[in-house]
Amino acid sequence: MSSTSQKHKEFVAEPMGEKPVMALAGIGEVLGKRLAEKGFDKAYVVLGQFLVLKKDEELFRDWLKDTCGANAKQQGDCYGCLKEWCDAFL
Amino acid sequence: MPVFVEDPAHFSKSRLKSDLVAHNVSLPPAASKKEVYVELHLKHIDQKNAADFSSDEEDQVQDALSPEDAEIPDPSGLTDDDLKAALLKRGVKAGPIVASTRALYEKKLSKLLQSDGHDQLNGAEKGVLYSDSEEEEEEENGDEADAESACTGAEEDKRETVEQSDQAQQESSQNDDFDYPQCFLPSSRLHVRASRHREPRPKWNSGNALKSSEQNWSRCTQIPAGISRASSVDQRSGLGSGLDTPVVNKCTMMNQSLYYTPKASPRERGMKLPQEPVKDTFKDLLPDAETTPTGIYATRRRPIKGAAGRPIQYAYPDTPASPTTLERREVERRLVPIHIQILVFLIVACLLYLIYVCVEDSSFVALLDSLSQGSESEEGLLVQTEAQDTLALSEQE
C-alpha cells in the first residue's frame, strides 16, 4: 500500500465543505497561492476542474502543472487525494 | 466560426515544429533558430489559412481543407466540436471542452498529431506490434495483405502492397521502411489505411502495379536471401548460449513464413539451412530433452529442500546452546542424577521401617538391656550385685 500523508488522510476523512485549496494534499503555501490567484481559492473549485476533466489523471496532472507549476509528486498527491475523496463522497 | 489570429512568432519552437509537421512541411535541420521555423510557418501555414478565409465558397474551402481534413487539423483552429471529434477519432474520449479545458485538449491533440507523424516515419517498429488478422472484406484484405503477403504470397495481394508501399513512398519522404525485411512492411499499413480514404481503388489496375511488382519481387528475393545468409552466419558462428537459440528460432519462424512467397532459389537454400542447424545446436545443448510440438522446452526446477515432505539432503546441526546451558550440563554430569537419589532415599526409608517393625515385635526391653549392657557394663554389674545383696539379706531375715 503506498503511504499517504497526514494531510491526505485528513482531507479524505470528511466532506471538504469550505476548506481552502491548501488543504489538498500536495498543495502547500506557494502552490496554494498561485492557484488562488487564478481563481481556484477553495478546494471545491479544484474539485470542479477535476470533475470537468472527467477525473482523467493525465489531463488533471497537466492542468496542475500548467496552472501552478506543481512537480510530479505534488501532482500525484493532489490527484490521489481528490480521487479518493470522490470515491468516498461523490 | 471564431477566427483565430495568432502570431507564429509567439509560439514555442515545439509548437511551430508540430504545426509544420501537421501541414506536411519538411522541417529544417534540428539546430535551426526559431526564426527559421517562424518563417516556414508563415510561408506555408498562414498562406493556407488565408486561402481558407478569403472566400466563403464551399468548393474552395473544401479544396483547402480536404488535404488537411483527415489527418492534419490545426488544434487551435478547430471549434470545440471539431476538436472533440478529432480527439475521438484518435480514441480519446474528451470531456466538455470549456475555457479551462480547451488548452489541455489542444495540447493533447497536437501530441497525438506528432505521434502520428512519427508513426509515418518510424512505422517499421510499430509494424511488428500488429499481428496478422484475417478479415474478409476486400479492402481490408488489401491492408492485411501487407502482413500476409509475406506469408501467403497471392499475387493480387502483392500488387496491393506494392501499390500501397508506393503510396507510402510518395507520401513519406523517407524510404526507411523498405530496408527492413518483408515482415516489417505492414507497418506502413497504419498510414496506408488512412491514405486509402483519399485515393480511389481503381488505381490498382494501373500499369504501375506491374512494374513496381517486379521491383518488389526483386526486393523480396533480396531480403529473404539476406536474412537467410545472416541467420546461417549466426548459426555457423556457434550458438553456444541459450540466449541465441530463441532469437534464431524467431528468425527461422519468420524466415519460414517469408519463404512461402518468393518462388526464388534462395528459398530452398534458406529453408534447409535454418531448420537443420537450429535443431542440431539445440539438441546438442539438451540431448535429454524431449521434442515438444510447440518448440518450448522447460526443465524441472530443483525442489525446495526439506519442504512439503521432501527428503532433507542437508541436515543442519543442533541448535547452538548458550554458555549457561553448557555449564549447567557439565555440573549435572558430575552430580548424582536425580533418579538415583530418589532410589536411595526410598531404600533408606524402607530399611528404617523394617527396623521399627522388628523392634516393636520382639522384647524391646531386652534389646535395650543388651544395648545398655554393652554401653554401661560396670554400672550394670554394681546394680546387679546390690540387687543380689539385698536379695540375700532379705532371704537371711
PDB file of N, CA and C in Angstrom, chain B residues 382-397:
ATOM      1  N   LEU B 382      27.342 -53.510  89.144  1.00  0.00           N
ATOM      2  CA  LEU B 382      27.170 -52.992  90.503  1.00  0.00           C
ATOM      3  C   LEU B 382      25.689 -53.066  90.893  1.00  0.00           C
ATOM      4  N   VAL B 383      24.905 -52.655  90.064  1.00  0.00           N
ATOM      5  CA  VAL B 383      23.452 -52.691  90.352  1.00  0.00           C
ATOM      6  C   VAL B 383      23.049 -54.130  90.592  1.00  0.00           C
ATOM      7  N   GLN B 384      23.548 -55.038  89.811  1.00  0.00           N
ATOM      8  CA  GLN B 384      23.160 -56.440  89.961  1.00  0.00           C
ATOM      9  C   GLN B 384      23.658 -56.967  91.321  1.00  0.00           C
ATOM     10  N   THR B 385      24.915 -56.698  91.673  1.00  0.00           N
ATOM     11  CA  THR B 385      25.447 -57.175  92.962  1.00  0.00           C
ATOM     12  C   THR B 385      24.645 -56.566  94.099  1.00  0.00           C
ATOM     13  N   GLU B 386      24.338 -55.342  94.051  1.00  0.00           N
ATOM     14  CA  GLU B 386      23.498 -54.717  95.085  1.00  0.00           C
ATOM     15  C   GLU B 386      22.155 -55.424  95.150  1.00  0.00           C
ATOM     16  N   ALA B 387      21.674 -55.676  93.990  1.00  0.00           N
ATOM     17  CA  ALA B 387      20.378 -56.355  93.946  1.00  0.00           C
ATOM     18  C   ALA B 387      20.517 -57.722  94.582  1.00  0.00           C
ATOM     19  N   GLN B 388      21.625 -58.450  94.326  1.00  0.00           N
ATOM     20  CA  GLN B 388      21.837 -59.781  94.871  1.00  0.00           C
ATOM     21  C   GLN B 388      21.996 -59.670  96.375  1.00  0.00           C
ATOM     22  N   ASP B 389      22.765 -58.671  96.797  1.00  0.00           N
ATOM     23  CA  ASP B 389      22.983 -58.493  98.250  1.00  0.00           C
ATOM     24  C   ASP B 389      21.651 -58.284  98.953  1.00  0.00           C
ATOM     25  N   THR B 390      20.892 -57.449  98.430  1.00  0.00           N
ATOM     26  CA  THR B 390      19.591 -57.161  99.063  1.00  0.00           C
ATOM     27  C   THR B 390      18.746 -58.413  99.101  1.00  0.00           C
ATOM     28  N   LEU B 391      18.842 -59.145  98.062  1.00  0.00           N
ATOM     29  CA  LEU B 391      18.081 -60.405  97.987  1.00  0.00           C
ATOM     30  C   LEU B 391      18.565 -61.371  99.064  1.00  0.00           C
ATOM     31  N   ALA B 392      19.919 -61.453  99.167  1.00  0.00           N
ATOM     32  CA  ALA B 392      20.489 -62.335 100.171  1.00  0.00           C
ATOM     33  C   ALA B 392      20.049 -61.859 101.548  1.00  0.00           C
ATOM     34  N   LEU B 393      20.113 -60.603 101.769  1.00  0.00           N
ATOM     35  CA  LEU B 393      19.720 -60.053 103.065  1.00  0.00           C
ATOM     36  C   LEU B 393      18.265 -60.375 103.346  1.00  0.00           C
ATOM     37  N   SER B 394      17.507 -60.190 102.401  1.00  0.00           N
ATOM     38  CA  SER B 394      16.080 -60.437 102.575  1.00  0.00           C
ATOM     39  C   SER B 394      15.863 -61.906 102.853  1.00  0.00           C
ATOM     40  N   GLU B 395      16.617 -62.728 102.193  1.00  0.00           N
ATOM     41  CA  GLU B 395      16.489 -64.171 102.429  1.00  0.00           C
ATOM     42  C   GLU B 395      16.960 -64.551 103.838  1.00  0.00           C
ATOM     43  N   GLN B 396      18.034 -63.962 104.362  1.00  0.00           N
ATOM     44  CA  GLN B 396      18.547 -64.257 105.720  1.00  0.00           C
ATOM     45  C   GLN B 396      17.530 -63.891 106.786  1.00  0.00           C
ATOM     46  N   GLU B 397      16.941 -62.826 106.613  1.00  0.00           N
ATOM     47  CA  GLU B 397      15.935 -62.377 107.636  1.00  0.00           C
ATOM     48  C   GLU B 397      14.741 -63.234 107.541  1.00  0.00           C
TER      49      GLU B 397
END
